[in-house]
Amino acid sequence: MERSRAEVVMVIVDLINSCSNDKVAHAALACIGGGFAERVRAAAEEKGVSVGKFVAMAVRDFASRSDEAAQEALRAKVVRDDQPLLRGLREVLQVALERGPFVFDSEAMAATPPYAFSAARENALQYH
């Protein structure tokens, strides 16, 4: 099933807003499961944080640092997927794992709700 551009943008907004929460992020990773989830768990352990925190921080990092090209690449990957939110999360995490360490600034992340700095949310508003 191919989704409209606006639907895909809203999936990305939902991904960012929901998976910026540690518990939701942990549950979403559990839904992905398998060897990929194990890789994420190992990376979280290496950072000394919970799996949920690691996933949430990777999602927030994407939200705060992604440009239009990165968002377009993510949209292209989820547009036809049966589980677009999980596919989007997997893609965001894959980039985080490949890119290597990102900065964990817990105070800044705790003080700023994800929707306040989400470039994807602003883009979504253009299409509605």
Tab-separated table of C-alpha atoms in Angstrom:
chain	number	residue	atom	x	y	z
A	1	MET	CA	0.000	0.000	0.000
A	2	GLU	CA	1.456	3.311	-1.015
A	3	ARG	CA	0.718	6.222	1.283
A	4	SER	CA	0.437	9.869	0.381
A	5	ARG	CA	3.308	12.188	1.221
A	6	ALA	CA	1.264	13.772	4.018
A	7	GLU	CA	0.490	10.351	5.530
A	8	VAL	CA	4.165	9.395	5.486
A	9	VAL	CA	5.172	12.691	7.069
A	10	MET	CA	2.630	12.099	9.827
A	11	VAL	CA	4.091	8.614	10.403
A	12	ILE	CA	7.493	10.239	10.903
A	13	VAL	CA	6.001	12.811	13.265
A	14	ASP	CA	4.301	9.993	15.204
A	15	LEU	CA	7.584	8.079	15.295
A	16	ILE	CA	9.444	11.058	16.699
A	17	ASN	CA	6.811	12.026	19.235
A	18	SER	CA	6.043	8.530	20.483
A	19	CYS	CA	9.518	6.985	20.388
A	20	SER	CA	11.056	9.973	22.154
A	21	ASN	CA	9.559	8.387	25.272
A	22	ASP	CA	11.891	5.761	26.780
A	23	LYS	CA	9.145	3.228	27.521
A	24	VAL	CA	7.461	3.518	24.134
A	25	ALA	CA	10.853	3.349	22.425
A	26	HIS	CA	11.747	0.178	24.343
A	27	ALA	CA	8.426	-1.448	23.423
A	28	ALA	CA	8.813	-0.487	19.753
A	29	LEU	CA	12.288	-2.019	19.625
A	30	ALA	CA	10.880	-5.190	21.198
A	31	CYS	CA	8.371	-5.310	18.323
A	32	ILE	CA	11.243	-5.180	15.831
A	33	GLY	CA	13.111	-7.876	17.767
A	34	GLY	CA	15.714	-10.259	16.424
A	35	GLY	CA	19.363	-9.629	15.804
A	36	PHE	CA	18.745	-5.981	15.074
A	37	ALA	CA	17.296	-5.412	18.551
A	38	GLU	CA	20.296	-7.232	20.003
A	39	ARG	CA	22.661	-4.853	18.200
A	40	VAL	CA	20.769	-1.884	19.639
A	41	ARG	CA	20.848	-3.443	23.135
A	42	ALA	CA	24.627	-3.912	22.854
A	43	ALA	CA	25.086	-0.279	21.756
A	44	ALA	CA	22.950	0.915	24.686
A	45	GLU	CA	24.947	-1.196	27.099
A	46	GLU	CA	28.161	0.222	25.661
A	47	LYS	CA	26.810	3.732	26.333
A	48	GLY	CA	25.738	2.748	29.846
A	49	VAL	CA	22.069	3.611	29.304
A	50	SER	CA	18.858	1.636	29.130
A	51	VAL	CA	17.671	0.362	25.770
A	52	GLY	CA	14.648	2.651	25.883
A	53	LYS	CA	16.814	5.677	26.624
A	54	PHE	CA	19.215	4.813	23.811
A	55	VAL	CA	16.394	4.437	21.284
A	56	ALA	CA	14.666	7.613	22.474
A	57	MET	CA	17.916	9.559	22.248
A	58	ALA	CA	18.590	8.251	18.727
A	59	VAL	CA	15.099	9.341	17.661
A	60	ARG	CA	15.517	12.759	19.257
A	61	ASP	CA	18.924	13.095	17.636
A	62	PHE	CA	17.343	12.396	14.255
A	63	ALA	CA	14.575	14.913	14.952
A	64	SER	CA	16.970	17.646	15.928
A	65	ARG	CA	19.696	17.086	13.327
A	66	SER	CA	18.028	15.682	10.237
A	67	ASP	CA	17.789	17.835	7.182
A	68	GLU	CA	15.253	17.647	4.362
A	69	ALA	CA	17.377	15.084	2.487
A	70	ALA	CA	17.503	12.745	5.501
A	71	GLN	CA	13.777	13.113	6.045
A	72	GLU	CA	13.086	12.477	2.358
A	73	ALA	CA	15.240	9.337	2.474
A	74	LEU	CA	13.260	8.116	5.483
A	75	ARG	CA	9.953	8.902	3.758
A	76	ALA	CA	11.061	6.886	0.720
A	77	LYS	CA	11.811	3.863	2.913
A	78	VAL	CA	8.477	3.830	4.769
A	79	VAL	CA	6.067	4.862	2.003
A	80	ARG	CA	5.141	1.289	0.983
A	81	ASP	CA	5.940	-0.610	4.160
A	82	ASP	CA	3.223	-2.577	5.966
A	83	GLN	CA	4.534	-1.327	9.317
A	84	PRO	CA	5.798	2.165	8.522
A	85	LEU	CA	6.423	3.269	12.100
A	86	LEU	CA	8.570	0.241	12.918
A	87	ARG	CA	10.361	0.487	9.570
A	88	GLY	CA	11.041	4.158	10.234
A	89	LEU	CA	12.383	3.396	13.700
A	90	ARG	CA	14.615	0.678	12.315
A	91	GLU	CA	16.003	3.069	9.693
A	92	VAL	CA	16.663	5.814	12.261
A	93	LEU	CA	18.412	3.330	14.544
A	94	GLN	CA	20.423	1.835	11.679
A	95	VAL	CA	21.829	5.265	10.877
A	96	ALA	CA	22.601	5.857	14.568
A	97	LEU	CA	24.410	2.521	14.799
A	98	GLU	CA	26.407	3.111	11.616
A	99	ARG	CA	27.261	6.717	12.383
A	100	GLY	CA	28.606	5.817	15.751
A	101	PRO	CA	28.281	7.654	18.988
A	102	PHE	CA	25.969	10.573	19.329
A	103	VAL	CA	25.993	13.002	22.189
A	104	PHE	CA	23.874	12.152	25.198
A	105	ASP	CA	22.893	15.479	26.659
A	106	SER	CA	20.251	14.228	29.076
A	107	GLU	CA	19.540	17.638	30.575
A	108	ALA	CA	18.896	19.264	27.215
A	109	MET	CA	16.777	16.352	26.030
A	110	ALA	CA	14.747	16.261	29.235
A	111	ALA	CA	14.130	19.998	29.125
A	112	THR	CA	12.974	20.093	25.503
A	113	PRO	CA	9.907	18.139	24.457
A	114	PRO	CA	10.526	16.353	21.149
A	115	TYR	CA	7.752	18.170	19.310
A	116	ALA	CA	9.373	21.518	20.101
A	117	PHE	CA	12.412	20.812	17.926
A	118	SER	CA	11.044	18.287	15.482
A	119	ALA	CA	11.818	19.360	11.936
A	120	ALA	CA	9.511	16.590	10.745
A	121	ARG	CA	6.555	18.096	12.574
A	122	GLU	CA	7.075	21.451	10.904
A	123	ASN	CA	7.257	19.742	7.514
A	124	ALA	CA	4.066	17.802	8.234
A	125	LEU	CA	2.176	20.996	8.944
A	126	GLN	CA	2.980	22.215	5.427
A	127	TYR	CA	0.983	19.353	3.929
A	128	HIS	CA	-2.216	19.771	5.928
